Amino acid sequence: MSKAKLVYILSLRNAAADKAGQHIDHKGTPRYMKSPLEYLAQALDSTPLGDAYSLEGVVYDDDEHSPRDQVALADYGFAWHPDRKWIFPPDLRAQGRLVREMLHPVPSAYRRLPLDAAERPAGKSAFERALLDKLLTLQADVVVLDGLLVILDELVRPGALFHRRIVNIHPGITRIESPYERRGACATLDALHGVQGRKVIDWKTMETAPAPLVRKTGASLHYVDNGIDSGEVIFDVLGTDIDPSDSILELRWNNFNLSLFPALHQGLVLLAPHIRRPPGASTQGDL
């Protein structure tokens, strides 16, 4: 059996917000903020995960012409450069290849348009078609999303080529029936409110309401559908205790190491038998 070809997709601006590839202050001690991508690259080289998957490319959607993205990536830039910070070490390799040489920009330029702009739906559709073209060029069997700040639509609809071939690693429990459920882009901040016995009910105003006290958080690997972190869960880990004094970055560091990396790793192990194909097999068909 051949290895499944894996393509990784992220938003650099999300990694930059996490201070990926840098040291952060963790209650007075510097700790290195390893990104999920860096963890995966190392796992492919040092664990049996590398027998199941080959990393074919890393796609990012950040837009060099977006003023917001320029601000978000002021410290990092839009591509690796020896004189700037970057989200992983410059010598990071996966299965013998330099990861920085595997980067592919597919800008989500439609985000520059106002939310109510008539041209925005067509722009979103054009972005997803460009993303599809890149996945086909890279011959992707499976796609891992990590902090992609875009909700996919056409790529993941039932009947689409990549339906149930795209999974997301999320820093929160996404099972709706769980008392620890935290979905969306602000799951870590929501968890910090939870340990105070509050829950955010309006993210625009940051209004909170009383809620049951939540002292733990975790991470989920789940299929991507048209909702916000609403796809079927492949594997999740509830392994992170929340200290009420945690900063967002301190809790992110804890959650990455205690829950997210294990959820990503074990979830991919469970997924592998469903996506590995004999040499020459088509990527057509459903999982």
PDB file of C-alpha atoms in Angstrom, residues 8-15 35 37 58-62 87 103 144-149:
ATOM      1  CA  TYR A   8      -1.614  20.944   5.166  1.00  0.00           C
ATOM      2  CA  ILE A   9      -3.543  24.240   5.038  1.00  0.00           C
ATOM      3  CA  LEU A  10      -3.280  27.090   7.521  1.00  0.00           C
ATOM      4  CA  SER A  11      -3.562  30.830   7.950  1.00  0.00           C
ATOM      5  CA  LEU A  12      -0.163  32.334   8.776  1.00  0.00           C
ATOM      6  CA  ARG A  13      -1.909  35.133  10.672  1.00  0.00           C
ATOM      7  CA  ASN A  14      -3.345  32.599  13.110  1.00  0.00           C
ATOM      8  CA  ALA A  15       0.080  31.031  13.646  1.00  0.00           C
ATOM      9  CA  SER A  35       3.002  24.837  15.986  1.00  0.00           C
ATOM     10  CA  LEU A  37       2.635  21.874  11.641  1.00  0.00           C
ATOM     11  CA  VAL A  58       1.752  23.413   2.955  1.00  0.00           C
ATOM     12  CA  VAL A  59      -0.822  25.901   1.666  1.00  0.00           C
ATOM     13  CA  TYR A  60      -1.597  29.254   3.290  1.00  0.00           C
ATOM     14  CA  ASP A  61      -4.382  31.671   2.433  1.00  0.00           C
ATOM     15  CA  ASP A  62      -2.925  34.964   3.644  1.00  0.00           C
ATOM     16  CA  ILE A  87       6.450  30.010  12.318  1.00  0.00           C
ATOM     17  CA  LEU A 103       4.911  26.428   1.010  1.00  0.00           C
ATOM     18  CA  VAL A 144      -5.454  18.842   7.287  1.00  0.00           C
ATOM     19  CA  LEU A 145      -6.654  22.314   8.244  1.00  0.00           C
ATOM     20  CA  ASP A 146      -4.970  24.128  11.107  1.00  0.00           C
ATOM     21  CA  GLY A 147      -6.297  27.552  12.004  1.00  0.00           C
ATOM     22  CA  LEU A 148      -7.653  28.298   8.531  1.00  0.00           C
ATOM     23  CA  LEU A 149      -9.727  31.397   9.200  1.00  0.00           C
TER      24      LEU A 149
END
